[in-house]
Amino acid sequence: MEQYSQYLNELVKCKIFNNISENNILNIIPCLDPKIKAYEKNEYIFHQGDKINKVGIIIQGSLLIEGLDYWGNSSILKNLNTYDMFGEIYAFENKPLVVSIKANTKCKIIFLNLDKMLHPCSISCSFHTILIINLLEIFAKKAIIMNNKIDILSKRTTEDKLLTYLNSFSIQKKSKSFVIPFNRQELADFLVVNRSALSKELMKLKKDRVIDFNKNKFTLLN
C-alpha cells in the first residue's frame, strides 16, 4: 500500500475513483493487480493489433492515441492527459487494438486489471460498487466524445471541421477562450486535413475576425 500512497494526490483526481475516500483508494488498489511503469517521450505503450486485459491511468505526463491506415498514414484521434484513463473498451471487448497509444511526453502510468475491477473480491466492499458505477460513467462519456468526433469528421471542408472542433471545445470549457491540447501538426492529424490547408484556413478565419489565436490558445469572436 505504501508504494501507491506517493501517487495518492494524482489518483484522487482520476474519475474512476470519484466519491471514494483516500483510504479506500489505497485499500482497493492492491486488489486490482496494479503495475506502475514509466515511459519516455514517443515510446509506445500499446501498438495497433495488441490485445490487452488492463486499463491505464496516467499519473504523470500525457499520451496520444493514433490511428494508422493500410498505407501507413497516421492520424491523431485523441490527446490524453494526467488523470485520464485509457484502454478500458479494448480490455472489456478482448479484441485487438485498432489504434496505437504512445507517450506524448515523459510519463508514468499505473495499470489495473479490468477483470478485477468488474468483479469485486470476496469482501464485496461498498466502494468497489462505486468503482464499477464510475467505470460505466466513463464508458458513457467516451461514447459521447466519439459521436462528437464523428460529427467533426463528417464535415466536408477544412473550415467546417475546424470550426466544429473549436465550437465543441468552447462548449466543453464553457468559455470563448481556451487552450487546445494540440500543436498545428497534431490538430491537422486530428481533423484529418493537410497541415498547410489548415494553416491557410486559420489565417483566413483570423483575418475575417471569426477567431483569434496565439499558438494553441484560441478565442471565438463570433
mmCIF file of N, CA, C and O in Angstrom, residues 42-102:
data_model
loop_
_atom_site.group_PDB
_atom_site.id
_atom_site.type_symbol
_atom_site.label_atom_id
_atom_site.label_comp_id
_atom_site.label_asym_id
_atom_site.label_seq_id
_atom_site.Cartn_x
_atom_site.Cartn_y
_atom_site.Cartn_z
ATOM 1 N N ASN A 42 7.558 9.676 -26.963
ATOM 2 C CA ASN A 42 7.442 8.944 -28.229
ATOM 3 C C ASN A 42 7.575 7.432 -28.072
ATOM 4 O O ASN A 42 7.556 6.704 -29.074
ATOM 5 N N GLU A 43 7.694 6.946 -26.857
ATOM 6 C CA GLU A 43 7.718 5.493 -26.643
ATOM 7 C C GLU A 43 6.281 4.970 -26.676
ATOM 8 O O GLU A 43 5.361 5.600 -26.143
ATOM 9 N N TYR A 44 6.092 3.817 -27.325
ATOM 10 C CA TYR A 44 4.748 3.260 -27.456
ATOM 11 C C TYR A 44 4.359 2.452 -26.223
ATOM 12 O O TYR A 44 5.129 1.628 -25.728
ATOM 13 N N ILE A 45 3.146 2.713 -25.737
ATOM 14 C CA ILE A 45 2.595 1.945 -24.625
ATOM 15 C C ILE A 45 1.935 0.696 -25.182
ATOM 16 O O ILE A 45 2.173 -0.412 -24.707
ATOM 17 N N PHE A 46 1.097 0.869 -26.213
ATOM 18 C CA PHE A 46 0.478 -0.246 -26.927
ATOM 19 C C PHE A 46 0.569 0.022 -28.420
ATOM 20 O O PHE A 46 0.491 1.170 -28.860
ATOM 21 N N HIS A 47 0.704 -1.051 -29.199
ATOM 22 C CA HIS A 47 0.708 -0.940 -30.652
ATOM 23 C C HIS A 47 -0.616 -1.445 -31.225
ATOM 24 O O HIS A 47 -1.292 -2.282 -30.606
ATOM 25 N N GLN A 48 -0.947 -0.942 -32.388
ATOM 26 C CA GLN A 48 -2.112 -1.426 -33.113
ATOM 27 C C GLN A 48 -1.998 -2.945 -33.276
ATOM 28 O O GLN A 48 -0.961 -3.456 -33.674
ATOM 29 N N GLY A 49 -3.064 -3.658 -32.941
ATOM 30 C CA GLY A 49 -3.061 -5.120 -33.038
ATOM 31 C C GLY A 49 -2.823 -5.821 -31.710
ATOM 32 O O GLY A 49 -3.072 -7.025 -31.584
ATOM 33 N N ASP A 50 -2.336 -5.074 -30.702
ATOM 34 C CA ASP A 50 -2.132 -5.669 -29.377
ATOM 35 C C ASP A 50 -3.470 -6.034 -28.745
ATOM 36 O O ASP A 50 -4.486 -5.363 -28.955
ATOM 37 N N LYS A 51 -3.450 -7.090 -27.931
ATOM 38 C CA LYS A 51 -4.602 -7.424 -27.091
ATOM 39 C C LYS A 51 -4.236 -7.091 -25.656
ATOM 40 O O LYS A 51 -3.131 -7.381 -25.210
ATOM 41 N N ILE A 52 -5.169 -6.498 -24.938
ATOM 42 C CA ILE A 52 -4.866 -6.086 -23.573
ATOM 43 C C ILE A 52 -5.976 -6.546 -22.621
ATOM 44 O O ILE A 52 -7.126 -6.749 -23.042
ATOM 45 N N ASN A 53 -5.622 -6.709 -21.355
ATOM 46 C CA ASN A 53 -6.618 -7.059 -20.335
ATOM 47 C C ASN A 53 -6.539 -6.096 -19.159
ATOM 48 O O ASN A 53 -6.987 -6.405 -18.062
ATOM 49 N N LYS A 54 -5.943 -4.924 -19.406
ATOM 50 C CA LYS A 54 -5.760 -3.953 -18.338
ATOM 51 C C LYS A 54 -6.069 -2.553 -18.845
ATOM 52 O O LYS A 54 -6.068 -2.287 -20.049
ATOM 53 N N VAL A 55 -6.352 -1.684 -17.911
ATOM 54 C CA VAL A 55 -6.575 -0.276 -18.236
ATOM 55 C C VAL A 55 -5.413 0.523 -17.663
ATOM 56 O O VAL A 55 -4.766 0.102 -16.695
ATOM 57 N N GLY A 56 -5.137 1.657 -18.278
ATOM 58 C CA GLY A 56 -4.052 2.506 -17.810
ATOM 59 C C GLY A 56 -4.592 3.810 -17.255
ATOM 60 O O GLY A 56 -5.574 4.352 -17.771
ATOM 61 N N ILE A 57 -3.972 4.305 -16.197
ATOM 62 C CA ILE A 57 -4.289 5.609 -15.642
ATOM 63 C C ILE A 57 -3.007 6.432 -15.655
ATOM 64 O O ILE A 57 -1.977 5.999 -15.130
ATOM 65 N N ILE A 58 -3.060 7.588 -16.294
ATOM 66 C CA ILE A 58 -1.871 8.436 -16.404
ATOM 67 C C ILE A 58 -1.695 9.200 -15.094
ATOM 68 O O ILE A 58 -2.557 9.993 -14.717
ATOM 69 N N ILE A 59 -0.601 8.959 -14.414
ATOM 70 C CA ILE A 59 -0.348 9.676 -13.168
ATOM 71 C C ILE A 59 0.715 10.768 -13.355
ATOM 72 O O ILE A 59 0.870 11.623 -12.491
ATOM 73 N N GLN A 60 1.391 10.743 -14.500
ATOM 74 C CA GLN A 60 2.302 11.830 -14.884
ATOM 75 C C GLN A 60 2.383 11.873 -16.405
ATOM 76 O O GLN A 60 2.471 10.828 -17.050
ATOM 77 N N GLY A 61 2.351 13.086 -16.992
ATOM 78 C CA GLY A 61 2.574 13.229 -18.423
ATOM 79 C C GLY A 61 1.308 13.141 -19.263
ATOM 80 O O GLY A 61 0.189 13.275 -18.759
ATOM 81 N N SER A 62 1.494 12.909 -20.563
ATOM 82 C CA SER A 62 0.371 12.842 -21.497
ATOM 83 C C SER A 62 0.650 11.825 -22.603
ATOM 84 O O SER A 62 1.799 11.469 -22.864
ATOM 85 N N LEU A 63 -0.426 11.363 -23.249
ATOM 86 C CA LEU A 63 -0.343 10.346 -24.307
ATOM 87 C C LEU A 63 -1.077 10.822 -25.550
ATOM 88 O O LEU A 63 -1.900 11.729 -25.490
ATOM 89 N N LEU A 64 -0.777 10.164 -26.674
ATOM 90 C CA LEU A 64 -1.511 10.361 -27.916
ATOM 91 C C LEU A 64 -2.069 9.022 -28.373
ATOM 92 O O LEU A 64 -1.374 8.009 -28.334
ATOM 93 N N ILE A 65 -3.331 9.038 -28.814
ATOM 94 C CA ILE A 65 -3.920 7.863 -29.442
ATOM 95 C C ILE A 65 -3.882 8.100 -30.944
ATOM 96 O O ILE A 65 -4.426 9.087 -31.442
ATOM 97 N N GLU A 66 -3.233 7.181 -31.658
ATOM 98 C CA GLU A 66 -3.036 7.336 -33.103
ATOM 99 C C GLU A 66 -3.774 6.251 -33.884
ATOM 100 O O GLU A 66 -3.825 5.098 -33.457
ATOM 101 N N GLY A 67 -4.330 6.661 -35.023
ATOM 102 C CA GLY A 67 -4.890 5.714 -35.964
ATOM 103 C C GLY A 67 -3.911 5.516 -37.108
ATOM 104 O O GLY A 67 -3.199 6.450 -37.489
ATOM 105 N N LEU A 68 -3.842 4.319 -37.643
ATOM 106 C CA LEU A 68 -2.926 4.013 -38.749
ATOM 107 C C LEU A 68 -3.685 3.253 -39.822
ATOM 108 O O LEU A 68 -4.278 2.203 -39.545
ATOM 109 N N ASP A 69 -3.680 3.796 -41.070
ATOM 110 C CA ASP A 69 -4.420 3.119 -42.129
ATOM 111 C C ASP A 69 -3.542 2.088 -42.843
ATOM 112 O O ASP A 69 -2.366 1.895 -42.498
ATOM 113 N N TYR A 70 -4.112 1.445 -43.858
ATOM 114 C CA TYR A 70 -3.439 0.366 -44.581
ATOM 115 C C TYR A 70 -2.127 0.820 -45.213
ATOM 116 O O TYR A 70 -1.170 0.064 -45.326
ATOM 117 N N TRP A 71 -2.063 2.105 -45.615
ATOM 118 C CA TRP A 71 -0.890 2.629 -46.314
ATOM 119 C C TRP A 71 0.136 3.247 -45.365
ATOM 120 O O TRP A 71 1.119 3.835 -45.797
ATOM 121 N N GLY A 72 -0.107 3.143 -44.076
ATOM 122 C CA GLY A 72 0.851 3.646 -43.098
ATOM 123 C C GLY A 72 0.664 5.094 -42.697
ATOM 124 O O GLY A 72 1.506 5.658 -41.997
ATOM 125 N N ASN A 73 -0.430 5.715 -43.139
ATOM 126 C CA ASN A 73 -0.701 7.098 -42.763
ATOM 127 C C ASN A 73 -1.293 7.146 -41.356
ATOM 128 O O ASN A 73 -2.237 6.405 -41.049
ATOM 129 N N SER A 74 -0.739 8.006 -40.502
ATOM 130 C CA SER A 74 -1.230 8.087 -39.125
ATOM 131 C C SER A 74 -2.043 9.355 -38.919
ATOM 132 O O SER A 74 -1.851 10.365 -39.604
ATOM 133 N N SER A 75 -2.983 9.298 -38.000
ATOM 134 C CA SER A 75 -3.771 10.462 -37.618
ATOM 135 C C SER A 75 -3.991 10.416 -36.115
ATOM 136 O O SER A 75 -4.116 9.330 -35.533
ATOM 137 N N ILE A 76 -4.008 11.567 -35.487
ATOM 138 C CA ILE A 76 -4.209 11.649 -34.049
ATOM 139 C C ILE A 76 -5.703 11.635 -33.755
ATOM 140 O O ILE A 76 -6.454 12.473 -34.257
ATOM 141 N N LEU A 77 -6.118 10.682 -32.965
ATOM 142 C CA LEU A 77 -7.524 10.558 -32.630
ATOM 143 C C LEU A 77 -7.858 11.258 -31.321
ATOM 144 O O LEU A 77 -8.955 11.763 -31.154
ATOM 145 N N LYS A 78 -6.895 11.285 -30.413
ATOM 146 C CA LYS A 78 -7.179 11.896 -29.117
ATOM 147 C C LYS A 78 -5.888 12.168 -28.365
ATOM 148 O O LYS A 78 -4.896 11.455 -28.538
ATOM 149 N N ASN A 79 -5.918 13.209 -27.552
ATOM 150 C CA ASN A 79 -4.825 13.520 -26.633
ATOM 151 C C ASN A 79 -5.287 13.186 -25.222
ATOM 152 O O ASN A 79 -6.386 13.563 -24.819
ATOM 153 N N LEU A 80 -4.478 12.449 -24.469
ATOM 154 C CA LEU A 80 -4.823 12.075 -23.097
ATOM 155 C C LEU A 80 -3.843 12.735 -22.137
ATOM 156 O O LEU A 80 -2.640 12.749 -22.389
ATOM 157 N N ASN A 81 -4.368 13.255 -21.035
ATOM 158 C CA ASN A 81 -3.549 13.986 -20.081
ATOM 159 C C ASN A 81 -3.528 13.299 -18.717
ATOM 160 O O ASN A 81 -4.214 12.288 -18.505
ATOM 161 N N THR A 82 -2.755 13.859 -17.814
ATOM 162 C CA THR A 82 -2.663 13.327 -16.461
ATOM 163 C C THR A 82 -4.056 13.179 -15.867
ATOM 164 O O THR A 82 -4.907 14.057 -16.046
ATOM 165 N N TYR A 83 -4.289 12.055 -15.201
ATOM 166 C CA TYR A 83 -5.541 11.659 -14.554
ATOM 167 C C TYR A 83 -6.502 10.946 -15.505
ATOM 168 O O TYR A 83 -7.508 10.395 -15.064
ATOM 169 N N ASP A 84 -6.213 10.938 -16.827
ATOM 170 C CA ASP A 84 -7.090 10.232 -17.767
ATOM 171 C C ASP A 84 -6.853 8.728 -17.707
ATOM 172 O O ASP A 84 -5.759 8.259 -17.389
ATOM 173 N N MET A 85 -7.902 7.979 -18.062
ATOM 174 C CA MET A 85 -7.818 6.524 -18.134
ATOM 175 C C MET A 85 -7.964 6.096 -19.590
ATOM 176 O O MET A 85 -8.653 6.743 -20.371
ATOM 177 N N PHE A 86 -7.335 4.996 -19.981
ATOM 178 C CA PHE A 86 -7.407 4.531 -21.364
ATOM 179 C C PHE A 86 -7.343 3.006 -21.415
ATOM 180 O O PHE A 86 -6.897 2.348 -20.474
ATOM 181 N N GLY A 87 -7.812 2.461 -22.542
ATOM 182 C CA GLY A 87 -7.709 1.032 -22.798
ATOM 183 C C GLY A 87 -8.867 0.200 -22.294
ATOM 184 O O GLY A 87 -8.952 -0.994 -22.592
ATOM 185 N N GLU A 88 -9.812 0.826 -21.572
ATOM 186 C CA GLU A 88 -10.871 0.043 -20.936
ATOM 187 C C GLU A 88 -11.820 -0.622 -21.937
ATOM 188 O O GLU A 88 -12.288 -1.746 -21.717
ATOM 189 N N ILE A 89 -12.090 0.043 -23.054
ATOM 190 C CA ILE A 89 -13.021 -0.527 -24.029
ATOM 191 C C ILE A 89 -12.419 -1.763 -24.686
ATOM 192 O O ILE A 89 -13.081 -2.808 -24.829
ATOM 193 N N TYR A 90 -11.149 -1.690 -25.073
ATOM 194 C CA TYR A 90 -10.492 -2.832 -25.715
ATOM 195 C C TYR A 90 -10.268 -3.969 -24.729
ATOM 196 O O TYR A 90 -10.370 -5.145 -25.084
ATOM 197 N N ALA A 91 -9.959 -3.619 -23.483
ATOM 198 C CA ALA A 91 -9.788 -4.655 -22.465
ATOM 199 C C ALA A 91 -11.115 -5.360 -22.201
ATOM 200 O O ALA A 91 -11.166 -6.581 -22.009
ATOM 201 N N PHE A 92 -12.202 -4.602 -22.230
ATOM 202 C CA PHE A 92 -13.531 -5.170 -21.997
ATOM 203 C C PHE A 92 -13.943 -6.087 -23.144
ATOM 204 O O PHE A 92 -14.484 -7.171 -22.934
ATOM 205 N N GLU A 93 -13.677 -5.675 -24.378
ATOM 206 C CA GLU A 93 -14.073 -6.464 -25.545
ATOM 207 C C GLU A 93 -13.113 -7.617 -25.834
ATOM 208 O O GLU A 93 -13.453 -8.554 -26.552
ATOM 209 N N ASN A 94 -11.885 -7.514 -25.285
ATOM 210 C CA ASN A 94 -10.850 -8.531 -25.529
ATOM 211 C C ASN A 94 -10.591 -8.697 -27.022
ATOM 212 O O ASN A 94 -10.480 -9.816 -27.537
ATOM 213 N N LYS A 95 -10.495 -7.573 -27.723
ATOM 214 C CA LYS A 95 -10.214 -7.577 -29.158
ATOM 215 C C LYS A 95 -8.955 -6.754 -29.429
ATOM 216 O O LYS A 95 -8.589 -5.880 -28.637
ATOM 217 N N PRO A 96 -8.267 -7.032 -30.539
ATOM 218 C CA PRO A 96 -7.030 -6.294 -30.847
ATOM 219 C C PRO A 96 -7.277 -4.799 -30.987
ATOM 220 O O PRO A 96 -8.317 -4.370 -31.497
ATOM 221 N N LEU A 97 -6.325 -4.020 -30.537
ATOM 222 C CA LEU A 97 -6.406 -2.566 -30.675
ATOM 223 C C LEU A 97 -6.404 -2.173 -32.151
ATOM 224 O O LEU A 97 -5.627 -2.709 -32.939
ATOM 225 N N VAL A 98 -7.260 -1.234 -32.502
ATOM 226 C CA VAL A 98 -7.237 -0.684 -33.869
ATOM 227 C C VAL A 98 -6.501 0.655 -33.867
ATOM 228 O O VAL A 98 -6.479 1.351 -34.876
ATOM 229 N N VAL A 99 -5.927 1.006 -32.726
ATOM 230 C CA VAL A 99 -5.162 2.241 -32.580
ATOM 231 C C VAL A 99 -3.838 1.917 -31.898
ATOM 232 O O VAL A 99 -3.638 0.820 -31.382
ATOM 233 N N SER A 100 -2.938 2.878 -31.926
ATOM 234 C CA SER A 100 -1.693 2.797 -31.153
ATOM 235 C C SER A 100 -1.720 3.886 -30.093
ATOM 236 O O SER A 100 -2.330 4.942 -30.292
ATOM 237 N N ILE A 101 -1.066 3.639 -28.978
ATOM 238 C CA ILE A 101 -1.023 4.608 -27.887
ATOM 239 C C ILE A 101 0.434 4.861 -27.533
ATOM 240 O O ILE A 101 1.176 3.919 -27.228
ATOM 241 N N LYS A 102 0.860 6.114 -27.622
ATOM 242 C CA LYS A 102 2.258 6.420 -27.342
ATOM 243 C C LYS A 102 2.387 7.622 -26.417
ATOM 244 O O LYS A 102 1.456 8.432 -26.282
#
